[in-house]
């Protein structure tokens, strides 16, 4: 069985909710972008080692 709960709000309350959701989503997007920059900026130690024999 699926149960749903509905809450009636005024249009102004709904607009406030949407604005809050947009701010929260934007903040999360910015935090994720910062984490990606940190990860991509850190060199992969295994990828930077050259184990080939020297002549």
JSON list of C-alpha atoms in Angstrom, two decimals:
[
{"chain": "A", "resi": 1, "resn": "UNK", "atom": "CA", "xyz": [0.00, 0.00, 0.00]},
{"chain": "A", "resi": 2, "resn": "UNK", "atom": "CA", "xyz": [1.13, 3.49, -0.79]},
{"chain": "A", "resi": 3, "resn": "UNK", "atom": "CA", "xyz": [0.14, 6.36, 1.43]},
{"chain": "A", "resi": 4, "resn": "UNK", "atom": "CA", "xyz": [0.48, 10.00, 0.47]},
{"chain": "A", "resi": 5, "resn": "UNK", "atom": "CA", "xyz": [0.26, 13.07, 2.63]},
{"chain": "A", "resi": 6, "resn": "UNK", "atom": "CA", "xyz": [-0.81, 16.42, 1.21]},
{"chain": "A", "resi": 7, "resn": "UNK", "atom": "CA", "xyz": [-0.42, 19.76, 2.91]},
{"chain": "A", "resi": 8, "resn": "UNK", "atom": "CA", "xyz": [-2.41, 22.71, 1.62]},
{"chain": "A", "resi": 9, "resn": "UNK", "atom": "CA", "xyz": [-0.50, 25.99, 1.65]},
{"chain": "A", "resi": 10, "resn": "UNK", "atom": "CA", "xyz": [-1.09, 29.49, 0.39]},
{"chain": "A", "resi": 11, "resn": "UNK", "atom": "CA", "xyz": [0.46, 30.58, -2.90]},
{"chain": "A", "resi": 12, "resn": "UNK", "atom": "CA", "xyz": [2.90, 32.77, -0.95]},
{"chain": "A", "resi": 13, "resn": "UNK", "atom": "CA", "xyz": [3.98, 29.82, 1.20]},
{"chain": "A", "resi": 14, "resn": "UNK", "atom": "CA", "xyz": [4.47, 27.74, -1.92]},
{"chain": "A", "resi": 15, "resn": "UNK", "atom": "CA", "xyz": [6.60, 30.47, -3.53]},
{"chain": "A", "resi": 16, "resn": "UNK", "atom": "CA", "xyz": [8.71, 30.61, -0.35]},
{"chain": "A", "resi": 17, "resn": "UNK", "atom": "CA", "xyz": [9.11, 26.84, -0.51]},
{"chain": "A", "resi": 18, "resn": "UNK", "atom": "CA", "xyz": [10.23, 27.01, -4.15]},
{"chain": "A", "resi": 19, "resn": "UNK", "atom": "CA", "xyz": [12.72, 29.78, -3.41]},
{"chain": "A", "resi": 20, "resn": "UNK", "atom": "CA", "xyz": [14.15, 27.74, -0.53]},
{"chain": "A", "resi": 21, "resn": "UNK", "atom": "CA", "xyz": [14.44, 24.66, -2.74]},
{"chain": "A", "resi": 22, "resn": "UNK", "atom": "CA", "xyz": [16.22, 26.67, -5.44]},
{"chain": "A", "resi": 23, "resn": "UNK", "atom": "CA", "xyz": [18.69, 28.13, -2.91]},
{"chain": "A", "resi": 24, "resn": "UNK", "atom": "CA", "xyz": [19.37, 24.73, -1.38]},
{"chain": "A", "resi": 25, "resn": "UNK", "atom": "CA", "xyz": [19.86, 23.13, -4.80]},
{"chain": "A", "resi": 26, "resn": "UNK", "atom": "CA", "xyz": [22.20, 25.90, -5.93]},
{"chain": "A", "resi": 27, "resn": "UNK", "atom": "CA", "xyz": [24.24, 25.61, -2.71]},
{"chain": "A", "resi": 28, "resn": "UNK", "atom": "CA", "xyz": [24.50, 21.84, -3.17]},
{"chain": "A", "resi": 29, "resn": "UNK", "atom": "CA", "xyz": [25.55, 22.28, -6.81]},
{"chain": "A", "resi": 30, "resn": "UNK", "atom": "CA", "xyz": [28.25, 24.77, -5.81]},
{"chain": "A", "resi": 31, "resn": "UNK", "atom": "CA", "xyz": [29.54, 22.47, -3.06]},
{"chain": "A", "resi": 32, "resn": "UNK", "atom": "CA", "xyz": [29.67, 19.54, -5.47]},
{"chain": "A", "resi": 33, "resn": "UNK", "atom": "CA", "xyz": [31.54, 21.65, -8.04]},
{"chain": "A", "resi": 34, "resn": "UNK", "atom": "CA", "xyz": [34.09, 22.64, -5.39]},
{"chain": "A", "resi": 35, "resn": "UNK", "atom": "CA", "xyz": [34.59, 19.00, -4.44]},
{"chain": "A", "resi": 36, "resn": "UNK", "atom": "CA", "xyz": [35.07, 18.07, -8.10]},
{"chain": "A", "resi": 37, "resn": "UNK", "atom": "CA", "xyz": [37.69, 20.83, -8.47]},
{"chain": "A", "resi": 38, "resn": "UNK", "atom": "CA", "xyz": [39.50, 19.55, -5.37]},
{"chain": "A", "resi": 39, "resn": "UNK", "atom": "CA", "xyz": [39.45, 15.97, -6.62]},
{"chain": "A", "resi": 40, "resn": "UNK", "atom": "CA", "xyz": [40.49, 16.85, -10.17]},
{"chain": "A", "resi": 41, "resn": "UNK", "atom": "CA", "xyz": [43.22, 19.15, -8.88]},
{"chain": "A", "resi": 42, "resn": "UNK", "atom": "CA", "xyz": [44.80, 16.34, -6.87]},
{"chain": "A", "resi": 43, "resn": "UNK", "atom": "CA", "xyz": [47.13, 14.31, -9.06]},
{"chain": "A", "resi": 44, "resn": "UNK", "atom": "CA", "xyz": [46.62, 10.58, -9.07]},
{"chain": "A", "resi": 45, "resn": "UNK", "atom": "CA", "xyz": [49.81, 9.19, -7.54]},
{"chain": "A", "resi": 46, "resn": "UNK", "atom": "CA", "xyz": [49.64, 5.92, -9.48]},
{"chain": "A", "resi": 47, "resn": "UNK", "atom": "CA", "xyz": [49.16, 7.71, -12.79]},
{"chain": "A", "resi": 48, "resn": "UNK", "atom": "CA", "xyz": [52.22, 9.93, -12.25]},
{"chain": "A", "resi": 49, "resn": "UNK", "atom": "CA", "xyz": [54.73, 7.20, -11.53]},
{"chain": "A", "resi": 50, "resn": "UNK", "atom": "CA", "xyz": [56.90, 6.08, -14.39]},
{"chain": "A", "resi": 51, "resn": "UNK", "atom": "CA", "xyz": [58.05, 2.54, -13.75]},
{"chain": "A", "resi": 52, "resn": "UNK", "atom": "CA", "xyz": [59.58, 2.05, -17.18]},
{"chain": "A", "resi": 53, "resn": "UNK", "atom": "CA", "xyz": [63.24, 1.03, -17.20]},
{"chain": "A", "resi": 54, "resn": "UNK", "atom": "CA", "xyz": [65.75, 3.73, -18.00]},
{"chain": "A", "resi": 55, "resn": "UNK", "atom": "CA", "xyz": [68.15, 3.00, -20.87]}
]
